[in-house]
Amino acid sequence: MDRLKTLMDWFDVRLGVREILRSNLQGYLLPRHVNIWYSLGAVLLALFTLQFLSGILLLVYYLPAADKAFVSVERIMNAVPYGWLIRTLHMVGSNIIVAVLLLHLLSVLFMGAYKKPRELTWLSGFGLFNLSLILCLTGYLLPWSQLSFWATTVATDAAGAVPWIGEGLVTFLRGSPSVGAGTLGRFFALHVVAFPLLFLGLVGFHLFCVRRAGISVPPFGPSARPAGVGTTFQHEVHRDGIPFFPNYTVKELAVVMFVLAGLVAITVFAPALFLPPDALEPADPFTTPDHIKPEWYFLWAYQTLKIFPSKLMGLAAQGGAMTLLALLPFLDRGEERRPFHRPLFLTLYGLGILLLLGLSIWGHRS
Amino acid sequence: MDTGRQGPSERRLFLLSMLAGVGALLGAIAVWPLYRYLAPQGGGGTTEQVAIPLSDVPLGAARFFDYHGRPAVLVQVQAGEYVALSAVCTHLGCIVKWVGEKRHFLCPCHGGQFAPTGAVLAGPPPQPLASYRVIVQSGKLLVG
Amino acid sequence: MKRGVLASLTLLLATVMPLTAAYAESTSASGEAAAAETVCLQCHGGQAGRLGAPVSPWRQSIHAKNGISCHDCHGGDPADFAQAMSPERGFLDVPAAAAIADFCGRCHVGVREDYLASAHGRARERGPHCVTCHGSHTVQAATLELINAKDCSRCHEFGRAGQIKEAVAAVDARILAVERDIAAMHRIGFATRELQDELFNLRNAFHRLFHTVDVNKVRKETEDFSRQLDFLDGKIAALHAELQWRQLVGSGVILLLLAAGVLLLLLRKTYADEERGRKEE
Ligand code: HEM
Ligand code: FES
């Protein structure tokens, strides 16, 4: 115990760590009524940590070459002790992350937490959302299964609808006219190095924004406050709030434990849930499987592209919707944050979710 | 406030110790797969003999081969007389070379020299090269 | 400043969208369409009567499913309209009854051998040949149903055929069961190619056996096949055991995680009590 204190003193004298810890843990006060939805950010941090760990472990045995990738994954699943565990956790984890991302985004949206002064938090979060989806997309190719191959073929093909440069863009994305060894090389580099680095930087910025602006007061009950910024920077303090650590972190940890329990449950009891039959056959560039469907979180996009008469219009509609969402804090400048005092927003919010669900179900059925 | 007999801090101590127990168990369960996943594989069967065709080792020549994951070398010193040695120099682990005309091993790193028996002739190596048993059986050399 | 942020953001989205938009139209090129439409199919597909008749049964057949097309049996040149049916290009017309076993036996070598040596084969001038039971262009994966009173009693009484059917029924059922087990294991990510290959060989050897139509031989050898199936069953049982072990330990981990979650919530409550206490002061 004494040793620990001496060590702490050593660092404290030089870097003032005690003061950093105090002001960010016990001294960092959250709004008294902060609810369970505020713990989703922590859940995401935990899940991404797990994702990084399992990903690094997979790299020990995975071989990024067109003629070896599938076999190496098969070996991880069958021959390497507990390889199945690492790989299934990584695969199921990615799906759970997307689900939690959606919940985080929707709850932040519902509570109007994107409004000033948190525009940058929202923007960086939205960037993280897109980056996560791209990580899913690039990771999908790596096992070099029929599913990997054809999903990537179709996904990269969509870029061909961009006017003028479409065809060149597709070839550039693929590294060759059609998906092949070259595509695997670049997707591998992106998935395991480039995007994770970008991701870490963006998460850092996101957390910085969250911490600097202070956690928003939940927009319910008498303590709700309108959104706003003054003429100078002001950290949103909550004088009678509860300490972030340990009072709130225990609750966050509880939610993390429940989500992890779900992750393990799927991993051992329903390992095939996110593993369609085509994911079990090695890629064959000359045979397209019969009914390939994207994963559940891309179904809405898939269906949108099918509805519009031209691919370009479909892409533009999606791009438009996503851009609108990204820029929401700059378009919706009202100071009211209480959802039930914002009937227009609430209606659009509900309709938007229904549209997304409807498109996804339609895409799944079609 | 009279929610229970014990105050929050006593309950907390109890809960924390339970939590520590659960955490330790979970940690232990997580470490085992991790260790197994990373542990070297295929190390089993280290007692197996390694077979090399006789024709690979002509008189005065050396044949390098893998002996249970470590470099080793076979030499036919005199007609029909074979020796098998570890090829890893006992000084700092470089792989020795066979100098046919001088009939000894030379380590390229710091000039250590070994006799065909494995004994140190010159240079910094502190110990002789480990030697393995060789038998000739139906056209093959069995090492180990 | 703000406009710069917006502009670069739009740019970011413009590059990101094509990717997330992803997974464009469905590709519905089915396996069959991918199999080349040969000149044989192009001509005969449109013909009426005898000359066009084989095309549509073939499309439903096990041959079509495995990419075996007209020219694979009948020879000829599937890429040249003029020379498609020229004997110089190896075209073979409908084989004579006695030659049918050799016709099919070019691929089904083992079965041909056992059939030719059998009572059926020795009587092939008038007796049953391959297509008598299996059909020609409609050919389906063989099942036990092919041995039935109606078909066998076209030539002789069902008695001995029935005995053969009985003798092989159990093994046949086991082969089907093992096949289902392997498929289930494959579905959840186990590598089963080796098992599949072993079963494939076993099934082929077993199918040869019927064709001897020799009751004693069939009885004797089905025991052998049973033993081989025991071996496959053992391997599958090992996979099942592994799966159960995973689920057992997994359940333990789930319970521990849930326990940790509940403990943390209780811990949260101790703090909440304090917070409430502090507020009331
Ligand atoms: C990798 C993904 C992400 C991580 C690791 C992450 C992490 C966090 C964390 C730890 C917090 C603070 C606690 C909380 O309110 O939950 C937070 C808050 C926030 N996040 Fe995220 N986030 C991610 C993605 C997103 C996305 C996709 C959005 C929306 C597009 C978003 C928007 C916000 C906003 C606006 C806040 C402030 C909430 C408030 O102060 O009330 N984040 N995030
Ligand atoms: S390593 Fe061989 S002499 Fe130094």
PDB file of C-alpha atoms and ligand atoms in Angstrom, chain B residues 88-96 106-114 122-125, ligand 2:
ATOM      1  CA  VAL B  88      23.151 -24.217 -33.569  1.00  0.00           C
ATOM      2  CA  CYS B  89      26.403 -22.696 -32.328  1.00  0.00           C
ATOM      3  CA  THR B  90      26.625 -22.837 -28.539  1.00  0.00           C
ATOM      4  CA  HIS B  91      28.040 -19.321 -28.403  1.00  0.00           C
ATOM      5  CA  LEU B  92      25.201 -17.052 -29.580  1.00  0.00           C
ATOM      6  CA  GLY B  93      23.061 -19.287 -31.710  1.00  0.00           C
ATOM      7  CA  CYS B  94      24.250 -18.763 -35.305  1.00  0.00           C
ATOM      8  CA  ILE B  95      24.116 -21.765 -37.663  1.00  0.00           C
ATOM      9  CA  VAL B  96      27.488 -23.411 -38.249  1.00  0.00           C
ATOM     10  CA  LEU B 106      32.968 -23.051 -38.750  1.00  0.00           C
ATOM     11  CA  CYS B 107      30.600 -20.586 -37.183  1.00  0.00           C
ATOM     12  CA  PRO B 108      30.369 -17.497 -39.413  1.00  0.00           C
ATOM     13  CA  CYS B 109      29.450 -15.139 -36.591  1.00  0.00           C
ATOM     14  CA  HIS B 110      32.534 -15.098 -34.332  1.00  0.00           C
ATOM     15  CA  GLY B 111      34.719 -17.762 -35.849  1.00  0.00           C
ATOM     16  CA  GLY B 112      33.959 -20.633 -33.485  1.00  0.00           C
ATOM     17  CA  GLN B 113      35.228 -24.001 -34.778  1.00  0.00           C
ATOM     18  CA  PHE B 114      33.904 -27.477 -33.992  1.00  0.00           C
ATOM     19  CA  ALA B 122      38.661 -22.818 -31.393  1.00  0.00           C
ATOM     20  CA  GLY B 123      36.858 -19.555 -30.749  1.00  0.00           C
ATOM     21  CA  PRO B 124      34.312 -18.388 -28.187  1.00  0.00           C
ATOM     22  CA  PRO B 125      31.780 -21.284 -28.036  1.00  0.00           C
TER      23      PRO B 125
HETATM   24  S1  FES D   2      27.608 -17.419 -32.436  1.00  0.00           S
HETATM   25 FE1  FES D   2      28.941 -18.922 -33.163  1.00  0.00          FE
HETATM   26  S2  FES D   2      30.834 -18.113 -32.582  1.00  0.00           S
HETATM   27 FE2  FES D   2      29.486 -16.630 -31.817  1.00  0.00          FE
END
